[in-house]
Amino acid sequence: NAGVTQTPKFRILKIGQSMTLQCTQDMNHNYMYWYRQDPGMGLKLIYYSVGAGITDKGEVPNGYNVSRSTTEDFPLRLELAAPSQTSVYFCASSYEISYEQYFGPGTRLTVT
Amino acid sequence: GENVEQHPSTLSVQEGDSAVIKCTYSDSASNYFPWYKQELGKGPQLIIDIRSNVGEKKDQRIAVTLNKTAKHFSLHITETQPEDSAVYFCAAAGNTNAGKSTFGDGTTLTVKP
């Protein structure tokens, strides 16, 4: 199993550009999450999904959108990138609620 | 919502010493408390977890204790080694809100050889 994979690993965006961060898991997990991690800080939940077709907002959803058309994929869309979205983004999945989350390697995004 | 506070933010110990990291949580409905280790440039990885029906759990050099009354839990690492150097995160989750985990801000542990 590859676990949770994320692409790209690094990206530099100009202000106002858009992009999609890809996340795929091969563990057949229903629960998937997107977090951002700012320097020296913990993980803040952006969006989460409890299954295909179902998504909901986390703590910091503004400026982002998600979709979940399949169990495996959970892409995160940034529209009109802003410098405040410079961060490291982690995707995670879990088998059930209140269970271990498996994290991807992260995408380091810089908006200038 | 849940609020998790983690202390200290940085911790430096000599190899072979013990390290203790403490977290407090606010929501009495939380019932799952994982600890994650994040090495430089990687995603967090679970090292140990505890559920609210248990007071202590051990796995070799790592242990976690939970005090539900006081709403705090701690990570204990004994006989620390340089490879234990990393950022450690605590989290709290419950059965509501899709079991969303709320994370502490992390502790950077440095083990000096």
mmCIF file of C-alpha atoms in Angstrom:
data_model
loop_
_atom_site.group_PDB
_atom_site.id
_atom_site.type_symbol
_atom_site.label_atom_id
_atom_site.label_comp_id
_atom_site.label_asym_id
_atom_site.label_seq_id
_atom_site.Cartn_x
_atom_site.Cartn_y
_atom_site.Cartn_z
ATOM 1 C CA ASN A 1 0.000 0.000 0.000
ATOM 2 C CA ALA A 2 1.224 3.479 -0.855
ATOM 3 C CA GLY A 3 -0.901 4.951 1.963
ATOM 4 C CA VAL A 4 -1.725 8.628 1.449
ATOM 5 C CA THR A 5 -0.071 10.365 -1.478
ATOM 6 C CA GLN A 6 -0.071 14.080 -2.226
ATOM 7 C CA THR A 7 0.963 16.064 -5.276
ATOM 8 C CA PRO A 8 2.709 18.358 -5.864
ATOM 9 C CA LYS A 9 5.405 18.389 -3.157
ATOM 10 C CA PHE A 10 6.197 22.062 -3.694
ATOM 11 C CA ARG A 11 4.482 24.904 -5.510
ATOM 12 C CA ILE A 12 4.934 28.648 -5.857
ATOM 13 C CA LEU A 13 1.837 30.642 -6.824
ATOM 14 C CA LYS A 14 1.362 34.267 -7.665
ATOM 15 C CA ILE A 15 -1.349 36.206 -5.863
ATOM 16 C CA GLY A 16 -4.700 35.603 -7.533
ATOM 17 C CA GLN A 17 -3.752 32.322 -9.193
ATOM 18 C CA SER A 18 -5.652 29.104 -8.536
ATOM 19 C CA MET A 19 -4.524 25.534 -8.073
ATOM 20 C CA THR A 20 -5.640 22.112 -6.934
ATOM 21 C CA LEU A 21 -3.749 20.025 -4.376
ATOM 22 C CA GLN A 22 -4.242 16.350 -5.045
ATOM 23 C CA CYS A 23 -4.694 13.683 -2.369
ATOM 24 C CA THR A 24 -5.218 9.955 -2.870
ATOM 25 C CA GLN A 25 -5.404 7.088 -0.391
ATOM 26 C CA ASP A 26 -5.440 3.370 -1.149
ATOM 27 C CA MET A 27 -6.597 2.090 2.248
ATOM 28 C CA ASN A 28 -10.335 2.303 1.504
ATOM 29 C CA HIS A 29 -10.786 4.802 4.333
ATOM 30 C CA ASN A 30 -14.081 6.646 4.493
ATOM 31 C CA TYR A 31 -12.745 9.617 6.459
ATOM 32 C CA MET A 32 -10.424 12.135 4.850
ATOM 33 C CA TYR A 33 -9.093 15.458 6.080
ATOM 34 C CA TRP A 34 -7.177 18.496 4.869
ATOM 35 C CA TYR A 35 -4.983 20.421 7.318
ATOM 36 C CA ARG A 36 -2.670 23.382 7.042
ATOM 37 C CA GLN A 37 0.397 23.779 9.192
ATOM 38 C CA ASP A 38 1.924 27.209 9.653
ATOM 39 C CA PRO A 39 5.497 27.522 11.008
ATOM 40 C CA GLY A 40 5.703 26.626 14.704
ATOM 41 C CA MET A 41 2.002 25.894 14.863
ATOM 42 C CA GLY A 42 -0.188 22.858 15.067
ATOM 43 C CA LEU A 43 -2.477 21.477 12.422
ATOM 44 C CA LYS A 44 -5.606 23.416 11.568
ATOM 45 C CA LEU A 45 -8.459 21.550 9.896
ATOM 46 C CA ILE A 46 -9.599 23.079 6.605
ATOM 47 C CA TYR A 47 -12.183 20.573 5.338
ATOM 48 C CA TYR A 48 -13.084 16.984 5.982
ATOM 49 C CA SER A 49 -15.158 14.233 4.389
ATOM 50 C CA VAL A 50 -16.954 11.261 5.934
ATOM 51 C CA GLY A 51 -17.441 9.483 2.628
ATOM 52 C CA ALA A 52 -17.810 9.934 -1.102
ATOM 53 C CA GLY A 53 -20.125 12.831 -1.870
ATOM 54 C CA ILE A 54 -20.048 14.251 1.684
ATOM 55 C CA THR A 55 -17.824 17.122 2.766
ATOM 56 C CA ASP A 56 -17.917 19.688 5.549
ATOM 57 C CA LYS A 57 -15.996 22.715 6.787
ATOM 58 C CA GLY A 58 -13.337 22.604 9.441
ATOM 59 C CA GLU A 59 -11.818 25.470 11.455
ATOM 60 C CA VAL A 60 -10.294 27.478 8.585
ATOM 61 C CA PRO A 61 -12.253 26.844 5.333
ATOM 62 C CA ASN A 62 -12.221 30.356 3.846
ATOM 63 C CA GLY A 63 -10.461 30.530 0.490
ATOM 64 C CA TYR A 64 -10.645 26.769 -0.121
ATOM 65 C CA ASN A 65 -13.009 24.257 -1.674
ATOM 66 C CA VAL A 66 -13.093 20.470 -1.761
ATOM 67 C CA SER A 67 -14.903 17.666 -3.503
ATOM 68 C CA ARG A 68 -15.091 13.918 -2.861
ATOM 69 C CA SER A 69 -16.377 12.057 -5.889
ATOM 70 C CA THR A 70 -14.619 8.782 -5.000
ATOM 71 C CA THR A 71 -13.498 7.083 -1.797
ATOM 72 C CA GLU A 72 -9.859 7.375 -2.868
ATOM 73 C CA ASP A 73 -9.535 11.027 -3.891
ATOM 74 C CA PHE A 74 -10.005 14.242 -1.942
ATOM 75 C CA PRO A 75 -8.654 17.261 -3.868
ATOM 76 C CA LEU A 76 -8.317 20.704 -2.272
ATOM 77 C CA ARG A 77 -8.918 23.725 -4.488
ATOM 78 C CA LEU A 78 -7.428 27.161 -3.829
ATOM 79 C CA GLU A 79 -9.163 29.987 -5.644
ATOM 80 C CA LEU A 80 -7.563 33.440 -5.870
ATOM 81 C CA ALA A 81 -4.446 32.571 -3.878
ATOM 82 C CA ALA A 82 -3.394 35.032 -1.159
ATOM 83 C CA PRO A 83 -0.106 35.338 0.805
ATOM 84 C CA SER A 84 -1.990 34.194 3.921
ATOM 85 C CA GLN A 85 -2.353 30.782 2.266
ATOM 86 C CA THR A 86 1.407 30.221 2.315
ATOM 87 C CA SER A 87 1.670 27.074 4.406
ATOM 88 C CA VAL A 88 2.314 23.347 4.376
ATOM 89 C CA TYR A 89 -0.797 21.359 3.535
ATOM 90 C CA PHE A 90 -1.374 17.828 4.785
ATOM 91 C CA CYS A 91 -3.998 15.380 3.693
ATOM 92 C CA ALA A 92 -4.962 12.547 6.057
ATOM 93 C CA SER A 93 -7.336 9.613 6.159
ATOM 94 C CA SER A 94 -8.721 7.312 8.831
ATOM 95 C CA TYR A 95 -10.659 4.064 8.948
ATOM 96 C CA GLU A 96 -13.242 5.295 11.422
ATOM 97 C CA ILE A 97 -13.925 8.307 13.580
ATOM 98 C CA SER A 98 -11.630 8.664 16.566
ATOM 99 C CA TYR A 99 -9.037 6.382 15.043
ATOM 100 C CA GLU A 100 -5.461 6.826 13.868
ATOM 101 C CA GLN A 101 -5.073 9.292 11.042
ATOM 102 C CA TYR A 102 -2.600 8.475 8.279
ATOM 103 C CA PHE A 103 -0.926 11.558 6.859
ATOM 104 C CA GLY A 104 0.517 12.245 3.453
ATOM 105 C CA PRO A 105 3.981 13.804 3.026
ATOM 106 C CA GLY A 106 2.607 17.314 2.583
ATOM 107 C CA THR A 107 2.595 20.059 -0.051
ATOM 108 C CA ARG A 108 4.640 23.174 0.650
ATOM 109 C CA LEU A 109 2.870 26.138 -0.935
ATOM 110 C CA THR A 110 4.241 29.658 -1.247
ATOM 111 C CA VAL A 111 2.081 32.520 -2.488
ATOM 112 C CA THR A 112 3.988 35.646 -3.540
ATOM 113 C CA GLY B 1 -15.489 23.518 20.235
ATOM 114 C CA GLU B 2 -12.541 21.605 21.605
ATOM 115 C CA ASN B 3 -9.413 23.455 22.682
ATOM 116 C CA VAL B 4 -6.114 21.648 23.242
ATOM 117 C CA GLU B 5 -3.140 23.275 24.945
ATOM 118 C CA GLN B 6 0.289 21.666 24.839
ATOM 119 C CA HIS B 7 3.377 22.378 26.978
ATOM 120 C CA PRO B 8 6.237 22.938 26.715
ATOM 121 C CA SER B 9 6.713 24.274 23.193
ATOM 122 C CA THR B 10 10.391 23.256 23.229
ATOM 123 C CA LEU B 11 12.170 20.642 25.318
ATOM 124 C CA SER B 12 15.848 19.767 25.347
ATOM 125 C CA VAL B 13 17.149 16.704 27.199
ATOM 126 C CA GLN B 14 20.352 14.701 27.392
ATOM 127 C CA GLU B 15 20.412 11.286 25.777
ATOM 128 C CA GLY B 16 19.199 8.705 28.273
ATOM 129 C CA ASP B 17 17.050 11.154 30.231
ATOM 130 C CA SER B 18 13.258 11.121 30.284
ATOM 131 C CA ALA B 19 11.011 13.613 28.494
ATOM 132 C CA VAL B 20 7.463 14.550 29.472
ATOM 133 C CA ILE B 21 5.004 16.544 27.355
ATOM 134 C CA LYS B 22 1.638 17.613 28.749
ATOM 135 C CA CYS B 23 -1.669 18.496 27.126
ATOM 136 C CA THR B 24 -4.975 19.747 28.450
ATOM 137 C CA TYR B 25 -8.318 19.631 26.659
ATOM 138 C CA SER B 26 -11.612 21.417 27.228
ATOM 139 C CA ASP B 27 -14.388 19.161 25.877
ATOM 140 C CA SER B 28 -15.412 16.462 28.338
ATOM 141 C CA ALA B 29 -16.984 14.541 25.413
ATOM 142 C CA SER B 30 -13.534 13.877 23.894
ATOM 143 C CA ASN B 31 -12.652 10.213 24.228
ATOM 144 C CA TYR B 32 -9.670 9.578 21.968
ATOM 145 C CA PHE B 33 -6.214 11.058 22.584
ATOM 146 C CA PRO B 34 -3.485 10.300 20.035
ATOM 147 C CA TRP B 35 0.121 11.437 19.996
ATOM 148 C CA TYR B 36 1.894 12.046 16.698
ATOM 149 C CA LYS B 37 5.584 12.426 15.899
ATOM 150 C CA GLN B 38 6.614 14.627 12.991
ATOM 151 C CA GLU B 39 10.117 14.410 11.617
ATOM 152 C CA LEU B 40 11.529 17.196 9.508
ATOM 153 C CA GLY B 41 9.910 17.399 6.089
ATOM 154 C CA LYS B 42 7.438 14.584 6.756
ATOM 155 C CA GLY B 43 3.829 14.187 7.748
ATOM 156 C CA PRO B 44 2.886 13.343 11.352
ATOM 157 C CA GLN B 45 2.855 9.679 12.322
ATOM 158 C CA LEU B 46 0.985 8.108 15.215
ATOM 159 C CA ILE B 47 3.235 6.833 17.998
ATOM 160 C CA ILE B 48 0.700 5.994 20.696
ATOM 161 C CA ASP B 49 -2.926 6.677 21.546
ATOM 162 C CA ILE B 50 -5.252 6.230 24.499
ATOM 163 C CA ARG B 51 -8.996 6.072 24.912
ATOM 164 C CA SER B 52 -10.994 7.514 27.772
ATOM 165 C CA ASN B 53 -11.741 4.129 29.344
ATOM 166 C CA VAL B 54 -8.027 3.611 30.067
ATOM 167 C CA GLY B 55 -5.761 5.550 32.434
ATOM 168 C CA GLU B 56 -2.362 4.538 31.102
ATOM 169 C CA LYS B 57 -0.847 2.809 28.116
ATOM 170 C CA LYS B 58 2.757 1.777 27.442
ATOM 171 C CA ASP B 59 4.657 0.763 24.350
ATOM 172 C CA GLN B 60 8.317 0.058 25.057
ATOM 173 C CA ARG B 61 9.930 3.429 25.927
ATOM 174 C CA ILE B 62 6.750 5.434 25.344
ATOM 175 C CA ALA B 63 3.807 5.806 27.701
ATOM 176 C CA VAL B 64 0.710 7.977 27.827
ATOM 177 C CA THR B 65 -1.347 8.790 30.912
ATOM 178 C CA LEU B 66 -4.839 10.237 30.993
ATOM 179 C CA ASN B 67 -6.633 12.056 33.806
ATOM 180 C CA LYS B 68 -10.234 12.514 32.689
ATOM 181 C CA THR B 69 -11.262 14.432 35.782
ATOM 182 C CA ALA B 70 -8.577 17.043 35.292
ATOM 183 C CA LYS B 71 -8.853 16.831 31.482
ATOM 184 C CA HIS B 72 -5.170 16.359 30.872
ATOM 185 C CA PHE B 73 -2.956 13.714 29.334
ATOM 186 C CA SER B 74 0.791 13.334 29.064
ATOM 187 C CA LEU B 75 3.409 11.649 26.905
ATOM 188 C CA HIS B 76 6.389 10.079 28.644
ATOM 189 C CA ILE B 77 9.495 9.015 26.760
ATOM 190 C CA THR B 78 12.135 7.166 28.768
ATOM 191 C CA GLU B 79 15.785 6.514 27.873
ATOM 192 C CA THR B 80 15.649 9.121 25.135
ATOM 193 C CA GLN B 81 17.776 8.665 22.023
ATOM 194 C CA PRO B 82 18.878 11.206 19.383
ATOM 195 C CA GLU B 83 16.384 9.689 16.934
ATOM 196 C CA ASP B 84 13.585 10.760 19.289
ATOM 197 C CA SER B 85 14.337 14.359 18.252
ATOM 198 C CA ALA B 86 11.232 15.592 16.405
ATOM 199 C CA VAL B 87 8.060 17.633 16.866
ATOM 200 C CA TYR B 88 5.389 15.899 18.929
ATOM 201 C CA PHE B 89 1.686 16.739 18.699
ATOM 202 C CA CYS B 90 -1.107 15.751 21.000
ATOM 203 C CA ALA B 91 -4.720 15.707 19.847
ATOM 204 C CA ALA B 92 -8.206 15.138 21.219
ATOM 205 C CA ALA B 93 -11.236 13.756 19.379
ATOM 206 C CA GLY B 94 -14.742 12.599 20.175
ATOM 207 C CA ASN B 95 -17.512 10.666 18.516
ATOM 208 C CA THR B 96 -19.293 13.823 17.432
ATOM 209 C CA ASN B 97 -18.261 16.034 14.511
ATOM 210 C CA ALA B 98 -16.952 13.082 12.505
ATOM 211 C CA GLY B 99 -14.331 12.434 15.168
ATOM 212 C CA LYS B 100 -12.415 15.495 14.110
ATOM 213 C CA SER B 101 -9.141 15.779 15.981
ATOM 214 C CA THR B 102 -8.101 19.081 17.515
ATOM 215 C CA PHE B 103 -4.324 19.325 17.701
ATOM 216 C CA GLY B 104 -2.026 21.031 20.160
ATOM 217 C CA ASP B 105 0.603 23.429 18.813
ATOM 218 C CA GLY B 106 3.409 20.901 19.128
ATOM 219 C CA THR B 107 6.550 20.365 21.199
ATOM 220 C CA THR B 108 9.975 20.394 19.586
ATOM 221 C CA LEU B 109 12.040 17.773 21.406
ATOM 222 C CA THR B 110 15.813 17.840 21.054
ATOM 223 C CA VAL B 111 17.837 14.961 22.465
ATOM 224 C CA LYS B 112 21.515 15.874 22.861
ATOM 225 C CA PRO B 113 23.996 13.031 22.463
#
